[in-house]
Coordinates of N, CA and C in Angstrom, one line a residue:
X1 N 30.5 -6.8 -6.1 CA 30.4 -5.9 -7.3 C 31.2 -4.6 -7.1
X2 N 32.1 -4.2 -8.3 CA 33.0 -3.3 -8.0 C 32.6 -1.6 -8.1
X3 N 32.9 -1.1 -7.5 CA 31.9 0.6 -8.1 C 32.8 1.1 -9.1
X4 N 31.9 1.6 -10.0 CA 32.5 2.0 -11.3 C 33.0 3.3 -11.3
X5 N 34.2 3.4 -11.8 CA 35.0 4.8 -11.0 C 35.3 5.8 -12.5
X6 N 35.3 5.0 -13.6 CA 34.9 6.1 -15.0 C 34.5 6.9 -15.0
X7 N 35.1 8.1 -15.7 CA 34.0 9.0 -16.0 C 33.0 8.7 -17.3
X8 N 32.3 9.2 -17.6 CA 31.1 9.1 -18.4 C 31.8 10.0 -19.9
X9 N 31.7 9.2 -21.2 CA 32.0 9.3 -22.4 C 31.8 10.0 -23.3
X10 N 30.7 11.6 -22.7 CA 30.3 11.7 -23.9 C 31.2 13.6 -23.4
X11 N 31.4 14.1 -24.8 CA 32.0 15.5 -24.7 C 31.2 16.3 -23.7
X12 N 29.8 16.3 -23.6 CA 29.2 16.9 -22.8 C 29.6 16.8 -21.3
X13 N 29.9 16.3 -20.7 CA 30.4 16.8 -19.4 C 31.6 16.9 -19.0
X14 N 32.5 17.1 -20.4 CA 33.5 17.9 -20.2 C 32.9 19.3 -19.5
X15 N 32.3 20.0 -20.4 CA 31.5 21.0 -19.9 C 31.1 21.8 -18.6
X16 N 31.2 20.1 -17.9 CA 30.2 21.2 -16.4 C 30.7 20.2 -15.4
X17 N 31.1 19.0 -15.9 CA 32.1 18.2 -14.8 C 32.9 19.1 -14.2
X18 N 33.7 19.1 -13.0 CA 34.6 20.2 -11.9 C 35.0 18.8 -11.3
X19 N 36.5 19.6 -10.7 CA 36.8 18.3 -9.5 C 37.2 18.8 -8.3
X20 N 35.8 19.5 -7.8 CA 35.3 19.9 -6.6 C 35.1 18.9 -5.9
X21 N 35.0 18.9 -4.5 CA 34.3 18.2 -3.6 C 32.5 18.1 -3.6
X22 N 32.1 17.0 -3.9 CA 31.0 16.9 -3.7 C 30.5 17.7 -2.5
X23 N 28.8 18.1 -3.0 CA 28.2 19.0 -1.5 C 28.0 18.5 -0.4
X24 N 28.3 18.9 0.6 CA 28.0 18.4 1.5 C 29.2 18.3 2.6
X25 N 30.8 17.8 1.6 CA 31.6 17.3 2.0 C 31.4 16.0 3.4
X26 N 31.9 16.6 4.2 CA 32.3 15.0 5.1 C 31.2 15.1 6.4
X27 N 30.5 16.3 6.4 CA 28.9 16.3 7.0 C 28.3 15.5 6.6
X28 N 27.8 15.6 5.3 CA 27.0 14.7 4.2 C 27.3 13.8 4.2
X29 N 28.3 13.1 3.8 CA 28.8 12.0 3.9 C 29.0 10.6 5.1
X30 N 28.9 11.7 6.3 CA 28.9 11.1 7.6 C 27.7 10.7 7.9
X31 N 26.5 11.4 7.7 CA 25.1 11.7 7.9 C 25.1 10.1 7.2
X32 N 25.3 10.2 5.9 CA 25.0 8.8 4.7 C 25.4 7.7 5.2
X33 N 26.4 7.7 6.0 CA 27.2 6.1 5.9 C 26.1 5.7 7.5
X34 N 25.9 6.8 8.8 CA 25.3 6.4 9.7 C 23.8 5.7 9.5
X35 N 23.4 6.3 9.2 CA 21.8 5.8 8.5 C 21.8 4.6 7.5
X36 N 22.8 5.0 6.6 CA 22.7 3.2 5.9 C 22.8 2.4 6.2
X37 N 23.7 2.5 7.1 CA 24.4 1.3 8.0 C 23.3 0.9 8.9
X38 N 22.2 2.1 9.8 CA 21.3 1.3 10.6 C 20.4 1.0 10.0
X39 N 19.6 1.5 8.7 CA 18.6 1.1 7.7 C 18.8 -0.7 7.1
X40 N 19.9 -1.0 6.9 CA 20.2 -2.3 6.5 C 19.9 -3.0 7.9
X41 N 20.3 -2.8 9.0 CA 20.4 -3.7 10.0 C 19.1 -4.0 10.1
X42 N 17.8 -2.5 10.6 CA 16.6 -3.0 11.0 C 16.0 -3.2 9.8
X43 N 15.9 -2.8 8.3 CA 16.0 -3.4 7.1 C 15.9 -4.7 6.8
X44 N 17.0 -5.3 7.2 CA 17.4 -7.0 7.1 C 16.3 -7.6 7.1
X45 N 15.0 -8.2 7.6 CA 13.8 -9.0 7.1 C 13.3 -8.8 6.2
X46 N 12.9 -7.3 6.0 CA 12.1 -7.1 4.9 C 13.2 -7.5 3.7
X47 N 14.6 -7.1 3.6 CA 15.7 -7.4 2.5 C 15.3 -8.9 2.6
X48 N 15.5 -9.7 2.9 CA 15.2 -11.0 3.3 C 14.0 -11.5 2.6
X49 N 12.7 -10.8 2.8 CA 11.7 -11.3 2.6 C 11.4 -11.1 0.8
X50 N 11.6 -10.0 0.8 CA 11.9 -9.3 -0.9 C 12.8 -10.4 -1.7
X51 N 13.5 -10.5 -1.3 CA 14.7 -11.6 -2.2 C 13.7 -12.3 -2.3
X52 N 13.2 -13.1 -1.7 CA 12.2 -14.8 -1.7 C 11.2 -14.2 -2.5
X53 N 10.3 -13.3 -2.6 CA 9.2 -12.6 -3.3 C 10.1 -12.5 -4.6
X54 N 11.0 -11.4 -4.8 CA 11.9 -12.3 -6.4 C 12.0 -13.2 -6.8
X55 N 12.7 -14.0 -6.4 CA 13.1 -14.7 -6.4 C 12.2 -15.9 -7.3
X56 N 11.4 -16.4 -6.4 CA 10.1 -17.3 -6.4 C 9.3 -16.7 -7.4
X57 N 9.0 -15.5 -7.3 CA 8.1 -15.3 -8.5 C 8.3 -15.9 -9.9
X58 N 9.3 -15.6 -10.4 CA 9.8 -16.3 -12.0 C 11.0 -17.0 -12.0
X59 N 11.6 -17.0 -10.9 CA 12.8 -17.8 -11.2 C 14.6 -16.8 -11.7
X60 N 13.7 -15.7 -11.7 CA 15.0 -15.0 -12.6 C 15.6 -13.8 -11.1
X61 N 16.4 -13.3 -11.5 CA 17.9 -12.8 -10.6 C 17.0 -12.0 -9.7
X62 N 17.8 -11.6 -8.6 CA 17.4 -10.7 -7.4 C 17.2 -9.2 -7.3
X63 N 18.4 -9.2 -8.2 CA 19.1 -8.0 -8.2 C 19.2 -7.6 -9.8
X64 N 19.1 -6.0 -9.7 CA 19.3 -5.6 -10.9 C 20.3 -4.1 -10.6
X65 N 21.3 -4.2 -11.6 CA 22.0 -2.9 -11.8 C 22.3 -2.5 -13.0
X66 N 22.1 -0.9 -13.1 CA 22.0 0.1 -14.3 C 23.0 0.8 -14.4
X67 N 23.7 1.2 -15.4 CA 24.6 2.3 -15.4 C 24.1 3.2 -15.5
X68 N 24.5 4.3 -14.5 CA 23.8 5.5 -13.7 C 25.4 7.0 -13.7
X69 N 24.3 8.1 -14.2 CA 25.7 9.2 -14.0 C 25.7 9.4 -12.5
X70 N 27.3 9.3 -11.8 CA 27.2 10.2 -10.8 C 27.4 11.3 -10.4
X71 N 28.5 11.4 -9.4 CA 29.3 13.0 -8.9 C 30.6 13.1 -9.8
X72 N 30.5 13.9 -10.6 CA 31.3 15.0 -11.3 C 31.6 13.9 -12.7
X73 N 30.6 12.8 -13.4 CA 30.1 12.6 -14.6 C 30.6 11.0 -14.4
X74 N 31.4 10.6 -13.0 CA 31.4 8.8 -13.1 C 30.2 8.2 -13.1
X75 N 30.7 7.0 -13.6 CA 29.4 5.9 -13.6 C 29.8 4.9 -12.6
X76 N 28.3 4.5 -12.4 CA 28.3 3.4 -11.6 C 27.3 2.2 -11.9
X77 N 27.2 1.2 -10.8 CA 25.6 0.4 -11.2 C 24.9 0.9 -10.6
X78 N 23.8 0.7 -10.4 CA 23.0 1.7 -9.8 C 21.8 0.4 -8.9
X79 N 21.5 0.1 -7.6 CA 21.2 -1.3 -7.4 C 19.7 -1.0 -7.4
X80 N 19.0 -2.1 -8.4 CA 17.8 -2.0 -7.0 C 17.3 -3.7 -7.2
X81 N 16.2 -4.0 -6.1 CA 15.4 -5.0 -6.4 C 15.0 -5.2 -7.9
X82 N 15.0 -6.5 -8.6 CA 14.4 -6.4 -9.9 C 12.6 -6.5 -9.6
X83 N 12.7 -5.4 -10.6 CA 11.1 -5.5 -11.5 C 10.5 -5.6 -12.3
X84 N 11.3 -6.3 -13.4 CA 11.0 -5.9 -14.4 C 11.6 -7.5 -15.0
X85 N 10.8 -8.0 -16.2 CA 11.2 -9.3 -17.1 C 12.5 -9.7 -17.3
X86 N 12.9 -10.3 -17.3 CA 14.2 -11.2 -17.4 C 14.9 -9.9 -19.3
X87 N 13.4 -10.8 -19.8 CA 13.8 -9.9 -21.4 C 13.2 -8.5 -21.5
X88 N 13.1 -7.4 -20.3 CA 12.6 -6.2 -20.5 C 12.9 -5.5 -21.9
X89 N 14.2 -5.6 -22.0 CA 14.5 -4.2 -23.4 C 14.0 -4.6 -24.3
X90 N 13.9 -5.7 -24.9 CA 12.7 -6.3 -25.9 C 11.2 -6.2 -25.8
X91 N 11.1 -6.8 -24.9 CA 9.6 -6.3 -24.3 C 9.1 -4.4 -24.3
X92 N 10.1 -3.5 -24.1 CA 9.6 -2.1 -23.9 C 9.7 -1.8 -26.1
X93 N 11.1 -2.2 -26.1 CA 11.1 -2.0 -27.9 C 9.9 -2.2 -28.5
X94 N 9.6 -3.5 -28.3 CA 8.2 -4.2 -28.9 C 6.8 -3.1 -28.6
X95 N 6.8 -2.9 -27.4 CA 5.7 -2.1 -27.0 C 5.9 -1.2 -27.7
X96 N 7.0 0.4 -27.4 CA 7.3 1.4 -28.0 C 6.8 1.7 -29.4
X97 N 6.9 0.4 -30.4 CA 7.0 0.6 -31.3 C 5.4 0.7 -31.7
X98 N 4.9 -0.4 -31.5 CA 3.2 -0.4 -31.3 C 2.4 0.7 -31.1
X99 N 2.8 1.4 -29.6 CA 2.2 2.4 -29.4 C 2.2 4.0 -29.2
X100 N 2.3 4.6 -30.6 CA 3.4 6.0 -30.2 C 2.8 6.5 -29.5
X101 N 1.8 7.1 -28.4 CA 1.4 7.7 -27.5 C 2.9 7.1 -26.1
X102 N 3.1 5.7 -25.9 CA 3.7 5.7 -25.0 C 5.0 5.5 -25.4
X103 N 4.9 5.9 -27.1 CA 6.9 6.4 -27.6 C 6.9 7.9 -27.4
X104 N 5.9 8.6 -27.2 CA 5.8 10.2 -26.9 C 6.5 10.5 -25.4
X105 N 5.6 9.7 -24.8 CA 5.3 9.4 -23.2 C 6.8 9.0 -22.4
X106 N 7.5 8.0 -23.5 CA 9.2 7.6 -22.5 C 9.8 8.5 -23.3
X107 N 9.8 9.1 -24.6 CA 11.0 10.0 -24.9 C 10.6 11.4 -24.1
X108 N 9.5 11.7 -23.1 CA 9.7 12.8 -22.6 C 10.0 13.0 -20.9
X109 N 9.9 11.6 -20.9 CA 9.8 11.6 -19.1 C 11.2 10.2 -18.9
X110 N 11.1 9.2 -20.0 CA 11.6 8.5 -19.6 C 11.0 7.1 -18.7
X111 N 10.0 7.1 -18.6 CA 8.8 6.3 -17.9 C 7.8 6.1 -18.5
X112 N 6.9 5.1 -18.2 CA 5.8 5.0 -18.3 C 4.9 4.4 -17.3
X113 N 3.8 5.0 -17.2 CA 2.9 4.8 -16.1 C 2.6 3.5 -16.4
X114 N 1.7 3.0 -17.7 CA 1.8 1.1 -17.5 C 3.1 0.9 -18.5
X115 N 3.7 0.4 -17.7 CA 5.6 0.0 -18.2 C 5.2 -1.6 -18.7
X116 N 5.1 -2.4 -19.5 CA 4.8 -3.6 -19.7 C 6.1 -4.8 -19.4
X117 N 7.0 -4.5 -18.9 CA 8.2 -5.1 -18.6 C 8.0 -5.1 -17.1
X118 N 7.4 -4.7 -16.4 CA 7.5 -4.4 -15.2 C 6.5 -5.8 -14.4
X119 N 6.8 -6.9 -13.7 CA 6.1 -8.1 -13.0 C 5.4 -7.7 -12.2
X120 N 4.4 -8.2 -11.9 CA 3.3 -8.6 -10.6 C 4.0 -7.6 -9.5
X121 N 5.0 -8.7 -8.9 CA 6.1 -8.3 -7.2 C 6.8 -6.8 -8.0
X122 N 6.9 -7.0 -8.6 CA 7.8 -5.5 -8.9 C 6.5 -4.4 -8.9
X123 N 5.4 -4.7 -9.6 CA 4.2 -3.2 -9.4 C 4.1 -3.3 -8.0
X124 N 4.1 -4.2 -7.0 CA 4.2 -3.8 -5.4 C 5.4 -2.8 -5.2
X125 N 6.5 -3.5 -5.2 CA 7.7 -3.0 -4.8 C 7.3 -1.5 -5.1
X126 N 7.5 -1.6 -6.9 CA 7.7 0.0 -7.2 C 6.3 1.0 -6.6
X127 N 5.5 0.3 -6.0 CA 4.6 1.4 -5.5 C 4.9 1.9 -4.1
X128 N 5.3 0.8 -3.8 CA 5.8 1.4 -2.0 C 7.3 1.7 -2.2
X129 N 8.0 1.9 -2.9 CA 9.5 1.9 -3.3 C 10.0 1.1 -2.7
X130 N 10.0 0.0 -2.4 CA 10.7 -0.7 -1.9 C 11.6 -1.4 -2.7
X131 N 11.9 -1.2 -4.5 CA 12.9 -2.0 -4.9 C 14.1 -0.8 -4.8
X132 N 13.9 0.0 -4.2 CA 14.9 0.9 -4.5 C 16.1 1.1 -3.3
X133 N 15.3 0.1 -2.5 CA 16.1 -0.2 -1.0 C 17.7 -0.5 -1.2
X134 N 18.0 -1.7 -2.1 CA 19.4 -1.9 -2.4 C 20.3 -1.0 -3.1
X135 N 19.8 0.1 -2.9 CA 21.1 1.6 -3.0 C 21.1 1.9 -2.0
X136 N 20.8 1.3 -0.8 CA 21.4 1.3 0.5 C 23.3 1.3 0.3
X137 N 23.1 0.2 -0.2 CA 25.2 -0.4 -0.7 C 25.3 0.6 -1.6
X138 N 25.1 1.3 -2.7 CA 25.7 2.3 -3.2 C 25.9 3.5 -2.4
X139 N 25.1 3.8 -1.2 CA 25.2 4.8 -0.4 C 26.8 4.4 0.3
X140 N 26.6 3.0 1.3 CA 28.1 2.7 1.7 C 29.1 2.7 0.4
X141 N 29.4 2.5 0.2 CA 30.5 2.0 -1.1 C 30.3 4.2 -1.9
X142 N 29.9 4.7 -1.7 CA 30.3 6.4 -1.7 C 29.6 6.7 -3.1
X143 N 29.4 5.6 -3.8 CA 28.3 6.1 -5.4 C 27.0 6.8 -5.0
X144 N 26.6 6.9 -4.1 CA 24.9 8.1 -4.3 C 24.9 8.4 -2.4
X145 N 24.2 9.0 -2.2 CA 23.7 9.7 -0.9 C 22.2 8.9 -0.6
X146 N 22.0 9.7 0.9 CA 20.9 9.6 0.8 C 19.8 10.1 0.4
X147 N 20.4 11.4 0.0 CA 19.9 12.7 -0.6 C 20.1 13.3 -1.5
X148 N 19.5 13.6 -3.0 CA 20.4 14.3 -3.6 C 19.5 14.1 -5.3
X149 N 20.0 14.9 -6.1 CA 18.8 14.3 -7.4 C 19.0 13.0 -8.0
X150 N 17.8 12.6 -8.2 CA 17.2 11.6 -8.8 C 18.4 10.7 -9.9
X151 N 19.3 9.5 -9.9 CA 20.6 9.3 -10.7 C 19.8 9.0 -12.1
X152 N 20.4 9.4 -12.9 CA 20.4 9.3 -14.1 C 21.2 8.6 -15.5
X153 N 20.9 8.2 -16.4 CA 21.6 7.8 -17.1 C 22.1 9.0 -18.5
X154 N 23.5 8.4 -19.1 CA 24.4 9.4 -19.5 C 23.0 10.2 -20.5
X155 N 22.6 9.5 -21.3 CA 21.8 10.5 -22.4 C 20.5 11.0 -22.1
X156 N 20.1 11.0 -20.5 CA 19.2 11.4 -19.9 C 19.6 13.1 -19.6
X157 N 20.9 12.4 -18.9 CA 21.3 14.1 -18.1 C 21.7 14.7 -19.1
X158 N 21.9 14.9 -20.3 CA 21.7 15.9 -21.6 C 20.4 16.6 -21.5
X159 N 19.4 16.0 -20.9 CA 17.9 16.8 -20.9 C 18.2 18.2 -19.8
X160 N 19.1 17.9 -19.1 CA 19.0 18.7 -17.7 C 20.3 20.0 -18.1
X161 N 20.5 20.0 -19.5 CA 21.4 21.4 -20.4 C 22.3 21.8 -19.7
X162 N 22.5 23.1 -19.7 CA 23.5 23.7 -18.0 C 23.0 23.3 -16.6
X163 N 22.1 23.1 -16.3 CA 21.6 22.7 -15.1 C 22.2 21.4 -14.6
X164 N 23.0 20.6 -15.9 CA 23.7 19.5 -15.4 C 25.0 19.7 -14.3
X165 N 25.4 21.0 -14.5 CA 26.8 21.5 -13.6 C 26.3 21.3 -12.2
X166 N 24.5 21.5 -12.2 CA 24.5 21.3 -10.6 C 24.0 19.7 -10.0
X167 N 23.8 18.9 -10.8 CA 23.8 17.8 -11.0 C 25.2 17.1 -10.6
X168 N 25.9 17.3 -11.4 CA 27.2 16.7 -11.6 C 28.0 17.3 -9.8
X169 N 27.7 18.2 -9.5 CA 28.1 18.7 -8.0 C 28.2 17.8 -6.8
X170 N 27.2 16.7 -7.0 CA 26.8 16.3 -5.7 C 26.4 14.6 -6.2
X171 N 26.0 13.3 -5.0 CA 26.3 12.4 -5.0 C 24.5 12.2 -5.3
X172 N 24.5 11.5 -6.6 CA 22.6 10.9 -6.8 C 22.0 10.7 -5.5
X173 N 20.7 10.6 -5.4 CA 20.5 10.5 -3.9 C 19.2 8.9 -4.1
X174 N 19.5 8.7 -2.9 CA 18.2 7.7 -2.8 C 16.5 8.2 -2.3
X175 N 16.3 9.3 -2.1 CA 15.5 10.5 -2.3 C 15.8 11.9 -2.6
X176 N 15.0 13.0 -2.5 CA 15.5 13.8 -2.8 C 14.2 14.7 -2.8
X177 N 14.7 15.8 -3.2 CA 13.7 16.9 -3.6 C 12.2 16.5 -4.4
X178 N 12.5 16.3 -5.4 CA 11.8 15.8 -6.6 C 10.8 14.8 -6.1
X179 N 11.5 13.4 -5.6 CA 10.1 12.5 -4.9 C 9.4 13.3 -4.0
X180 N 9.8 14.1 -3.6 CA 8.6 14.4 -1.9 C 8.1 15.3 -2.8
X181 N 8.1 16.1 -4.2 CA 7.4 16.8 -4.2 C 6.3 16.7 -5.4
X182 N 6.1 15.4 -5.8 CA 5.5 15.0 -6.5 C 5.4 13.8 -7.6
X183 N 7.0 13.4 -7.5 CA 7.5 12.5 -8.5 C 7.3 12.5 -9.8
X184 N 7.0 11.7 -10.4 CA 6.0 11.3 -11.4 C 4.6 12.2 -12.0
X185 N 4.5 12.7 -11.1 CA 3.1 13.9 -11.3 C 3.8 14.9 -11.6
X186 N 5.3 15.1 -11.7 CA 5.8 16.8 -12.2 C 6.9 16.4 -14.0
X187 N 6.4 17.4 -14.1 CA 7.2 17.8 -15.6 C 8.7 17.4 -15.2
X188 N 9.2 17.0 -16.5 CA 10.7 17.0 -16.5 C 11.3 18.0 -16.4
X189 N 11.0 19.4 -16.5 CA 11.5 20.7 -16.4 C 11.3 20.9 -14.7
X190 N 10.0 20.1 -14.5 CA 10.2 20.7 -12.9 C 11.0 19.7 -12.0
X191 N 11.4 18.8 -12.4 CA 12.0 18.0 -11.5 C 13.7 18.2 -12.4
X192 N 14.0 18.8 -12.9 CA 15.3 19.4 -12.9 C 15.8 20.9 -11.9
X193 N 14.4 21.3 -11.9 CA 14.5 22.5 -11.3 C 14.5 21.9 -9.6
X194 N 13.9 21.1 -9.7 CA 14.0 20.5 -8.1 C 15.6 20.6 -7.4
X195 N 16.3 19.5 -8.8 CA 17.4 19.5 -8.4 C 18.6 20.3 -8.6
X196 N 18.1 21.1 -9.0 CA 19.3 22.7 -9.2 C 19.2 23.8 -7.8
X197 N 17.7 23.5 -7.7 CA 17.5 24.2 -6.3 C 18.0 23.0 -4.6
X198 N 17.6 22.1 -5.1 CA 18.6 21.2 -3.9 C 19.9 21.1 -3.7
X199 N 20.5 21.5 -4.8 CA 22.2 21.5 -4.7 C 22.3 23.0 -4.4
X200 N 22.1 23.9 -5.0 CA 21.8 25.2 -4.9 C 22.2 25.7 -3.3
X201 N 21.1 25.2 -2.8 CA 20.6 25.4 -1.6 C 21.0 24.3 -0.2
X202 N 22.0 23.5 -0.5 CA 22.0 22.2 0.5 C 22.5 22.7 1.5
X203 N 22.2 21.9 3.1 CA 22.3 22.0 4.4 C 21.5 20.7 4.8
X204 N 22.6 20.4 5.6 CA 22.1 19.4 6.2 C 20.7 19.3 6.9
X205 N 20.1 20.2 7.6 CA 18.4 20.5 7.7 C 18.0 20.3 6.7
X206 N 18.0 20.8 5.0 CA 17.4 20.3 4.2 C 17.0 18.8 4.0
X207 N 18.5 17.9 4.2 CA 18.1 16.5 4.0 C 17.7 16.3 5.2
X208 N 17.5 16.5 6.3 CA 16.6 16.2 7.4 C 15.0 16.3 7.2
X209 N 15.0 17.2 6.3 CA 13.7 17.7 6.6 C 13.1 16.7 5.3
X210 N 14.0 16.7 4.0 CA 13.7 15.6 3.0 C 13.2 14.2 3.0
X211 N 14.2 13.4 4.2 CA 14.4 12.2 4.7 C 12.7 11.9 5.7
X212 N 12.5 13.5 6.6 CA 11.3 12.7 7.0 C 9.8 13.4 6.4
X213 N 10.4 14.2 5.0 CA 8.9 13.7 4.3 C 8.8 13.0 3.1
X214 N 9.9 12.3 3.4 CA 10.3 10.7 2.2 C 9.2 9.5 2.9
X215 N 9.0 9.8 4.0 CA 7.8 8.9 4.9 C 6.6 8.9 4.5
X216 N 5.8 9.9 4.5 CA 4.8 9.7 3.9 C 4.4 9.8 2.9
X217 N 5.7 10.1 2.0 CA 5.6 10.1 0.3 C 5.3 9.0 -0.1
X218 N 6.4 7.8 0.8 CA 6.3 6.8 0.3 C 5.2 6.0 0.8
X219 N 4.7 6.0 2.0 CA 3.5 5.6 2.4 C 2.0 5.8 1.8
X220 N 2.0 7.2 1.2 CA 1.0 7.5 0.0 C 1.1 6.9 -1.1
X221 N 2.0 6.8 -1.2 CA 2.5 6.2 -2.6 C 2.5 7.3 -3.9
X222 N 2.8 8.8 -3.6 CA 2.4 9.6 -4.2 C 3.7 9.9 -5.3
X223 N 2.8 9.9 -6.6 CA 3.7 9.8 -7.9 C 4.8 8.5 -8.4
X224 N 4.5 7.6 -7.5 CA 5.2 6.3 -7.6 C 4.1 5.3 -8.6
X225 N 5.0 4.7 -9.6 CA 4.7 3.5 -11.0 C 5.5 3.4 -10.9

């Protein structure tokens, strides 16, 4: 799969796009490729065992990728385990329409706590995050970090106004600020602010300090649907 090296379409990030060096530069980046690279190795079973758990379940693909904004407004796919119905976008349409409480509920967060697209193996996965493991390879291949805000799609990051300049700064992360500090339990206002103050403020101690309370975030399972 090739990384998508576009920029993203819409007038808006003319705006706040720069063709600065991502944060972090080649600190960050070195940090990223070492840890990926050993997370896949000792990884490998469980990646192994996940595939078969997809797999087997319904019959339908392994893998799923999204077009995602990244650093300074390119797109990419964005990988994870699938969780979701072969025919999800029909399935969520169908729902949406039915229920405006949870058409209130995805036009303000973009989620929904019971997602009806979402399989059996996938409400595991997505509770322990484990479908989010295969942005391991978007980390190598230079599309996201390990660290960094939450990736987004193009008509998403319009919600995040000026604050997208600090968005657009740095590489999506495969955690970040925002999961360890509540996920899903905070306002969309505060998890933009998460990530204005993570770019804001980045040092490599910070993603040190992120990475090992990405541990028991995910082991709580706290703010994860």
């Amino acid at each position: 799969m090739k990384s998508a090296s576009r920029s993203a379409s819409s007038p808006f990030f003319s705006l706040y796009a720069t063709g600065a060096p991502p944060v972090g530069g080649i600190s960050k980046r070195s940090f990223d490729v070492l840890v990926a690279l050993a997370a896949l190795v000792i990884l490998s079973p469980i990646f192994v065992l996940i595939m078969a758990l997809v797999k087997y379940s319904d019959g339908g693909s392994v893998f799923y990728g999204h077009s995602r904004i990244g650093y300074n407004g390119s797109t990419f796919r964005c990988l994870k385990f699938r969780t979701m119905a072969e025919n999800g976008d029909a399935l969520l349409h169908a729902y949406l329409e039915q229920n405006p409480a949870a058409y209130d509920e995805w036009r303000a967060t973009r989620k929904l706590q019971d997602d009806p697209r979402v399989t059996i193996v996938g409400t595991v996965l997505r509770k322990l995050s484990l479908d989010e493991l295969p942005q391991l390879i978007n980390i190598l291949k230079g599309e996201m970090s390990l660290v960094g805000p939450r990736p987004v799609v193009e008509d998403e990051l319009e919600m995040y106004e000026a604050s997208a300049a600090y968005y657009l700064q740095t590489r999506p992360g495969l955690t970040g600020l925002w999961q360890v500090s509540g996920r899903n339990d905070v306002s969309y206002a505060a998890r933009v602010a998460y990530d204005t103050h993570y770019v804001r403020n980045w040092s490599l101690v910070s993603d040190l300090v992120i990475v090992a309370r990405t541990i028991p975030a995910v082991c709580l399972s706290r703010g994860s649907y």
